[in-house]
Amino acid sequence: MKPIPVNTPLLNGNELKYLTECINTGWISSEGPFITKFEENFSRYIGRAHGIAVSNGSAALDIAIKALNIGQGDEVIMPTFTIISPAQSIVTAGAMPVLIDSDPLTWNIDVTQIEAKITPRTKAILIVHIYGLPVDMDPILALAQKYKLKIIEDAAEMHGQTYKGKMCGGFGDISIFSFYPNKHITTGEGGMLLTNNKELAERCKKLRNLCFEPEGPRFVHHEIGWNYRMTNLQAALGLAQLEQINGFIKTKRAMGTAYHKGLSILQTKHYQLPLEKTDFSENIYWVFGLVAPSIKEKERLVNVLTANKIGTRPFFWCMHEQPVFKKMGLFKNENYPVAERLARNGFYVPSGLGLSLEEIDYVTAQLTNHA
Ligand SMILES: *Cc1c(COP(=O)(O)O)cnc(C)c1O
């Protein structure tokens, strides 16, 4: 068996055709027709009025925080178990992330623990849909209404997933997506902000483009922004990928089902598998994660997989245990036992769209033989 990387993207649609068009026409920068087309098509797909394409998902989070005027003295509630991007955006804006533990079954933010952490300084709840199952949104929407909080939805892993039939990325004030190559659709590097609020959309556009003023003299600035623009080349890829998204999602779900079938025996050895569904959604399996009964057991199994040239990734490392935040004096003496266990014992197996069913069988055989 050839090595099986943890992710292989699939670029078999109109990607080359649209990229060739960019080269032939000379439209390669952030000026160019594919960008607005991609923004329009993706925001329509999710069911939002406005899409603002940016250079990556982390950039989208920076813009989302600033566009909502979150800064010094403000608190933003978010899960501790996630990628660093949302916490980094909050901290660099001068605000404070307030962390919440994970639900042991969905691995998402434990919505029952949020209300106790709301203070007069709380400005927003930033939710992150983790690994393939959406956050339970109804309680979040109710809290936001009760306490007049903004909702930022990090849907970077959720293209095409729904919550009670409504698209993820369609909730709250603003949502963000990433198009990194391991996401359901990719632009190489890339991201997008979505909102129904026109003013907010205009503000995001400005922040993406160095805060150039839409009117008035050029090169005169009233505010600091970033160059977080997406290129026409990236948008060309995105457009071609978006054409194939329904098939991609079917493939991902089929892969998840195949893994489940092969790996359910691991549960007798106290391994935890992702939930296949919840009351409000079916898993979309951005990645197929496993939680081992102990760190030692995880390390042993990951070593076996590595020896057999099967790629794996550890789960996210909690925000309250990040050395960079500890150095800043944040999250002192905070503990989140569920998230800590996930971070220590969890890992995921090859889950990319380019994975074949034979490869899934091989990975499954290695896991069941050695767990
Ligand atoms: C991938 C990801 C991001 C960051 O996206 P980039 O495009 O890599 O910057 C943010 N949040 C979550 C939950 C992600 O999975």
Coordinates of C-alpha atoms and ligand atoms in Angstrom, one line a residue:
M1 CA 0.0 0.0 0.0
K2 CA 1.2 3.5 -0.9
P3 CA 1.5 6.0 2.0
I4 CA -2.0 7.4 2.9
P5 CA -1.7 11.1 3.8
V6 CA -4.2 12.5 6.3
N7 CA -5.7 14.7 3.5
T8 CA -5.7 14.6 -0.3
P9 CA -7.8 17.2 -2.1
L10 CA -9.9 16.4 -5.3
L11 CA -9.5 18.8 -8.2
N12 CA -11.2 17.0 -11.0
G13 CA -13.8 19.6 -12.1
N14 CA -13.5 22.9 -13.9
E15 CA -10.5 24.0 -11.7
L16 CA -8.0 23.9 -14.6
K17 CA -10.3 25.5 -17.1
Y18 CA -11.1 28.5 -14.8
L19 CA -7.4 28.9 -13.8
T20 CA -6.4 28.8 -17.5
E21 CA -9.0 31.6 -18.0
C22 CA -7.3 33.7 -15.4
I23 CA -3.9 33.2 -17.1
N24 CA -5.3 33.8 -20.5
T25 CA -7.1 37.0 -19.5
G26 CA -4.4 38.3 -17.2
W27 CA -6.8 38.6 -14.2
I28 CA -4.7 37.2 -11.4
S29 CA -5.0 39.7 -8.6
S30 CA -8.0 40.5 -6.3
E31 CA -9.4 42.4 -9.2
G32 CA -11.1 40.0 -11.5
P33 CA -14.5 38.5 -12.3
F34 CA -14.3 35.2 -10.4
I35 CA -14.2 36.9 -7.0
T36 CA -17.6 38.5 -7.0
K37 CA -19.0 35.4 -8.8
F38 CA -17.6 33.1 -6.0
E39 CA -18.9 35.5 -3.3
E40 CA -22.3 35.5 -4.9
N41 CA -22.6 31.8 -5.5
F42 CA -21.2 30.8 -2.1
S43 CA -23.4 33.2 -0.2
R44 CA -26.4 32.1 -2.2
Y45 CA -25.5 28.4 -1.4
I46 CA -25.4 29.1 2.3
G47 CA -28.5 31.4 2.2
R48 CA -26.9 34.7 3.2
A49 CA -27.2 38.1 1.5
H50 CA -23.5 39.1 1.4
G51 CA -20.2 37.2 1.0
I52 CA -16.8 38.8 1.4
A53 CA -13.9 36.6 0.1
V54 CA -10.6 36.9 2.0
S55 CA -7.2 35.4 2.0
N56 CA -7.9 32.7 4.6
G57 CA -10.3 31.7 7.4
S58 CA -8.2 33.2 10.2
A59 CA -8.2 36.5 8.4
A60 CA -12.0 36.3 8.2
L61 CA -12.1 35.9 12.0
D62 CA -9.8 39.0 12.5
I63 CA -12.2 41.0 10.3
A64 CA -15.3 39.6 12.0
I65 CA -14.1 40.7 15.4
K66 CA -13.1 44.1 14.3
A67 CA -16.2 44.7 12.2
L68 CA -18.4 44.1 15.3
N69 CA -16.3 46.7 17.2
I70 CA -15.1 44.1 19.7
G71 CA -12.0 45.4 21.5
Q72 CA -10.4 46.6 24.8
G73 CA -12.5 45.5 27.8
D74 CA -14.9 43.3 25.9
E75 CA -15.3 39.6 26.6
V76 CA -16.2 37.0 24.0
I77 CA -17.4 33.5 25.0
M78 CA -15.9 30.6 22.9
P79 CA -15.0 27.0 23.3
T80 CA -11.6 26.1 24.7
F81 CA -11.4 23.1 22.3
T82 CA -10.8 24.6 18.9
I83 CA -8.1 25.9 16.6
I84 CA -6.2 29.0 17.8
S85 CA -7.6 31.3 15.1
P86 CA -10.7 32.6 16.9
A87 CA -8.8 33.1 20.2
Q88 CA -6.0 34.9 18.4
S89 CA -8.4 37.3 16.7
I90 CA -10.1 38.1 20.0
V91 CA -6.8 38.6 21.9
T92 CA -5.1 40.7 19.2
A93 CA -8.2 42.9 19.1
G94 CA -7.5 43.6 22.8
A95 CA -10.5 41.7 24.0
M96 CA -10.7 38.6 26.3
P97 CA -11.7 35.1 25.3
V98 CA -13.9 33.5 28.0
L99 CA -13.7 29.8 27.6
I100 CA -16.2 27.0 27.8
D101 CA -15.7 23.2 28.1
S102 CA -16.8 20.7 25.5
D103 CA -19.8 18.4 25.3
P104 CA -18.4 14.9 25.7
L105 CA -20.4 13.4 22.8
T106 CA -20.4 16.0 20.1
W107 CA -17.1 17.6 21.1
N108 CA -18.7 21.0 20.5
I109 CA -19.1 23.8 23.0
D110 CA -21.2 22.7 26.0
V111 CA -24.1 25.1 25.6
T112 CA -25.4 24.4 29.2
Q113 CA -22.3 26.1 30.6
I114 CA -22.5 29.4 28.7
E115 CA -25.0 31.4 30.7
A116 CA -23.0 31.2 33.9
K117 CA -20.1 32.9 32.2
I118 CA -22.0 35.9 30.8
T119 CA -21.0 39.2 32.5
P120 CA -21.7 42.9 31.7
R121 CA -18.6 42.9 29.6
T122 CA -19.7 40.0 27.4
K123 CA -20.1 41.3 23.8
A124 CA -20.4 38.1 21.8
I125 CA -20.6 34.4 21.6
L126 CA -18.2 32.9 19.1
I127 CA -19.3 29.3 18.3
V128 CA -17.2 26.8 16.4
H129 CA -18.8 23.8 14.8
I130 CA -16.2 21.1 15.4
Y131 CA -15.2 18.2 13.1
G132 CA -18.6 17.6 11.5
L133 CA -21.5 18.1 13.9
P134 CA -23.1 21.5 14.4
V135 CA -23.3 23.3 17.7
D136 CA -26.8 23.2 19.2
M137 CA -27.8 26.7 18.0
D138 CA -31.2 27.2 19.6
P139 CA -29.9 27.8 23.1
I140 CA -27.2 30.1 21.8
L141 CA -29.7 32.2 19.8
A142 CA -31.9 32.4 22.9
L143 CA -29.0 33.6 25.1
A144 CA -27.9 36.1 22.5
Q145 CA -31.4 37.6 22.4
K146 CA -31.8 37.5 26.2
Y147 CA -28.5 39.3 26.9
K148 CA -28.2 41.3 23.6
L149 CA -25.1 39.6 22.4
K150 CA -23.6 39.2 19.0
I151 CA -23.1 35.8 17.5
I152 CA -20.1 34.9 15.4
E153 CA -20.3 31.6 13.7
D154 CA -17.0 29.8 12.8
A155 CA -18.3 27.4 10.2
A156 CA -14.8 26.8 8.7
E157 CA -15.4 23.0 8.9
M158 CA -19.1 23.0 8.0
H159 CA -19.7 23.8 4.3
G160 CA -23.0 22.3 3.4
Q161 CA -23.9 21.0 7.0
T162 CA -27.3 21.9 8.3
Y163 CA -28.8 22.5 11.8
K164 CA -32.4 21.6 11.9
G165 CA -32.5 21.9 8.1
K166 CA -30.9 25.4 7.9
M167 CA -27.4 25.8 6.6
C168 CA -24.5 26.3 9.1
G169 CA -23.0 29.6 8.4
G170 CA -26.5 31.1 8.2
F171 CA -26.9 31.9 11.9
G172 CA -26.1 34.9 13.9
D173 CA -24.7 38.3 12.9
I174 CA -21.7 37.1 10.9
S175 CA -20.2 33.8 10.0
I176 CA -16.8 32.7 8.5
F177 CA -15.6 29.8 6.3
S178 CA -12.2 28.6 5.4
F179 CA -11.2 27.1 2.1
Y180 CA -7.9 25.5 3.2
P181 CA -7.2 22.2 1.2
N182 CA -8.6 20.0 3.9
K183 CA -12.0 21.7 4.0
H184 CA -15.0 20.4 2.0
I185 CA -14.2 22.9 -0.8
T186 CA -10.8 24.5 -1.3
T187 CA -9.2 27.6 -2.9
G188 CA -5.7 26.5 -1.8
E189 CA -5.7 29.2 0.8
G190 CA -8.9 31.3 1.3
G191 CA -11.8 32.2 3.4
M192 CA -15.1 34.1 3.4
L193 CA -17.3 36.2 5.7
L194 CA -21.1 36.0 5.3
T195 CA -23.7 38.3 6.7
N196 CA -27.2 39.5 6.0
N197 CA -26.3 43.0 7.3
K198 CA -25.3 45.3 4.4
E199 CA -23.5 47.8 6.6
L200 CA -21.5 45.1 8.2
A201 CA -20.6 43.7 4.8
E202 CA -19.4 47.1 3.7
R203 CA -17.3 47.3 6.8
C204 CA -15.8 43.9 6.2
K205 CA -14.9 44.9 2.6
K206 CA -13.1 47.9 3.9
L207 CA -11.2 46.1 6.5
R208 CA -10.1 43.5 4.0
N209 CA -8.6 46.2 1.8
L210 CA -6.4 48.3 4.0
C211 CA -9.4 50.5 4.9
F212 CA -9.3 52.3 1.6
E213 CA -12.3 54.6 1.6
P214 CA -14.9 53.7 -1.1
E215 CA -15.2 57.4 -1.8
G216 CA -13.0 60.4 -1.3
P217 CA -9.3 60.8 -2.2
R218 CA -7.2 57.6 -2.7
F219 CA -4.5 56.8 -0.2
V220 CA -6.1 58.8 2.6
H221 CA -7.1 56.5 5.4
H222 CA -9.2 57.0 8.5
E223 CA -8.7 53.6 10.0
I224 CA -6.3 50.6 10.1
G225 CA -7.2 47.4 8.3
W226 CA -5.4 44.6 6.6
N227 CA -4.6 43.4 3.1
Y228 CA -6.6 40.2 3.4
R229 CA -7.8 40.1 -0.2
M230 CA -8.5 36.9 -2.1
T231 CA -7.0 36.5 -5.6
N232 CA -8.9 35.8 -8.8
L233 CA -6.9 32.6 -9.1
Q234 CA -8.2 31.4 -5.7
A235 CA -11.7 32.3 -6.5
A236 CA -11.4 30.4 -9.8
L237 CA -10.6 27.3 -7.9
G238 CA -13.4 28.0 -5.4
L239 CA -16.0 28.4 -8.1
A240 CA -15.1 25.1 -9.7
Q241 CA -15.1 23.4 -6.3
L242 CA -18.5 24.9 -5.4
E243 CA -20.0 23.3 -8.5
Q244 CA -19.1 19.9 -7.0
I245 CA -20.0 20.5 -3.4
N246 CA -23.1 18.2 -3.3
G247 CA -21.1 15.3 -4.5
F248 CA -18.3 16.1 -2.1
I249 CA -20.6 16.0 0.8
K250 CA -22.1 12.7 -0.2
T251 CA -18.6 11.3 -0.5
K252 CA -17.6 12.6 2.9
R253 CA -20.7 11.0 4.5
A254 CA -20.1 7.7 2.7
M255 CA -16.6 7.7 4.0
G256 CA -17.8 8.4 7.5
T257 CA -20.3 5.5 7.2
A258 CA -17.6 3.2 5.9
Y259 CA -15.3 4.0 8.8
H260 CA -18.1 3.6 11.3
K261 CA -19.0 0.1 9.9
G262 CA -15.3 -1.0 10.0
L263 CA -14.5 0.6 13.4
S264 CA -17.5 0.1 15.6
I265 CA -15.8 -2.9 17.2
L266 CA -13.3 -0.4 18.7
Q267 CA -16.1 0.7 21.0
T268 CA -15.7 -2.6 22.9
K269 CA -12.2 -1.5 23.6
H270 CA -13.4 1.8 25.0
Y271 CA -12.6 3.9 22.0
Q272 CA -15.0 6.7 21.3
L273 CA -16.2 7.3 17.7
P274 CA -17.9 10.4 16.3
L275 CA -21.7 10.4 16.7
E276 CA -23.4 9.5 13.4
K277 CA -26.1 12.0 14.1
T278 CA -27.8 14.1 16.7
D279 CA -31.4 15.4 17.1
F280 CA -30.6 18.2 14.8
S281 CA -28.1 17.0 12.2
E282 CA -26.3 14.1 10.5
N283 CA -22.5 14.1 10.8
I284 CA -20.7 15.6 7.7
Y285 CA -17.3 14.1 8.8
W286 CA -15.0 17.0 8.1
V287 CA -12.5 14.6 9.7
F288 CA -13.0 11.2 11.2
G289 CA -11.9 11.4 14.9
L290 CA -11.2 8.8 17.4
V291 CA -10.8 9.2 21.2
A292 CA -8.6 6.6 22.8
P293 CA -9.2 5.4 26.4
S294 CA -5.8 6.9 27.4
I295 CA -2.9 8.9 26.1
K296 CA -0.7 5.9 26.2
E297 CA -3.1 3.9 24.1
K298 CA -3.4 6.8 21.7
E299 CA 0.3 7.1 21.3
R300 CA 0.7 3.3 20.8
L301 CA -2.0 3.2 18.1
V302 CA -0.8 6.4 16.3
N303 CA 2.7 4.8 16.2
V304 CA 1.4 1.7 14.6
L305 CA -0.4 3.8 11.9
T306 CA 2.7 5.9 11.3
A307 CA 4.8 2.7 10.9
N308 CA 2.2 1.6 8.3
K309 CA 2.5 5.0 6.5
I310 CA -1.0 6.1 7.5
G311 CA -1.2 9.8 8.2
T312 CA -2.9 11.0 11.4
R313 CA -3.3 14.3 13.3
P314 CA -3.8 14.9 16.9
F315 CA -7.0 16.7 18.0
F316 CA -6.9 20.5 18.8
W317 CA -4.9 21.6 21.8
C318 CA -7.1 23.5 24.3
M319 CA -6.8 27.3 24.4
H320 CA -6.4 27.4 28.2
E321 CA -3.3 25.2 27.8
Q322 CA -1.6 27.2 25.1
P323 CA 1.9 28.3 26.1
V324 CA 1.4 31.6 24.3
F325 CA -1.7 32.5 26.3
K326 CA -0.1 31.3 29.5
K327 CA 2.8 33.6 28.9
M328 CA 0.3 36.5 28.6
G329 CA -1.1 35.6 32.0
L330 CA -4.4 34.3 30.5
F331 CA -6.6 31.5 31.8
K332 CA -4.7 31.0 35.1
N333 CA -5.9 28.0 37.0
E334 CA -8.7 27.2 34.6
N335 CA -9.5 23.6 33.9
Y336 CA -11.9 22.1 31.4
P337 CA -11.8 18.3 31.9
V338 CA -13.7 17.2 28.9
A339 CA -11.8 19.3 26.4
E340 CA -8.5 18.3 28.1
R341 CA -9.3 14.6 27.7
L342 CA -10.3 15.1 24.0
A343 CA -7.1 17.1 23.3
R344 CA -4.9 14.4 25.0
N345 CA -6.6 11.2 23.8
G346 CA -8.0 12.2 20.4
F347 CA -6.6 11.9 16.9
Y348 CA -8.1 11.7 13.4
V349 CA -7.4 9.3 10.5
P350 CA -7.2 10.1 6.8
S351 CA -10.4 11.9 5.8
G352 CA -9.7 13.8 2.6
L353 CA -11.9 13.7 -0.5
G354 CA -9.2 11.9 -2.5
L355 CA -9.3 8.9 -0.2
S356 CA -10.4 5.6 -1.9
L357 CA -12.6 3.0 -0.3
E358 CA -9.7 0.5 -0.5
E359 CA -7.6 2.9 1.5
I360 CA -10.4 3.2 4.1
D361 CA -10.5 -0.6 4.3
Y362 CA -6.8 -0.7 4.8
V363 CA -6.8 2.0 7.5
T364 CA -9.8 0.2 9.2
A365 CA -7.9 -3.1 9.1
Q366 CA -4.8 -1.6 10.7
L367 CA -6.9 0.0 13.5
T368 CA -9.0 -3.0 14.3
N369 CA -6.0 -5.3 14.3
H370 CA -4.0 -3.1 16.6
A371 CA -6.4 -1.3 18.9
Ligands
LIG1 C1 -9.4 25.7 9.3 C2 -10.1 26.5 10.4 C3 -9.9 27.8 10.6 C4 -8.8 28.6 9.9 O1 -8.8 28.7 8.6 P1 -7.5 29.0 7.8 O2 -8.1 29.2 6.4 O3 -6.6 27.8 7.9 O4 -6.9 30.2 8.3 C5 -10.6 28.5 11.6 N1 -11.5 27.8 12.3 C6 -11.7 26.5 12.2 C7 -12.7 25.9 13.1 C8 -11.0 25.8 11.3 O5 -11.1 24.4 11.2

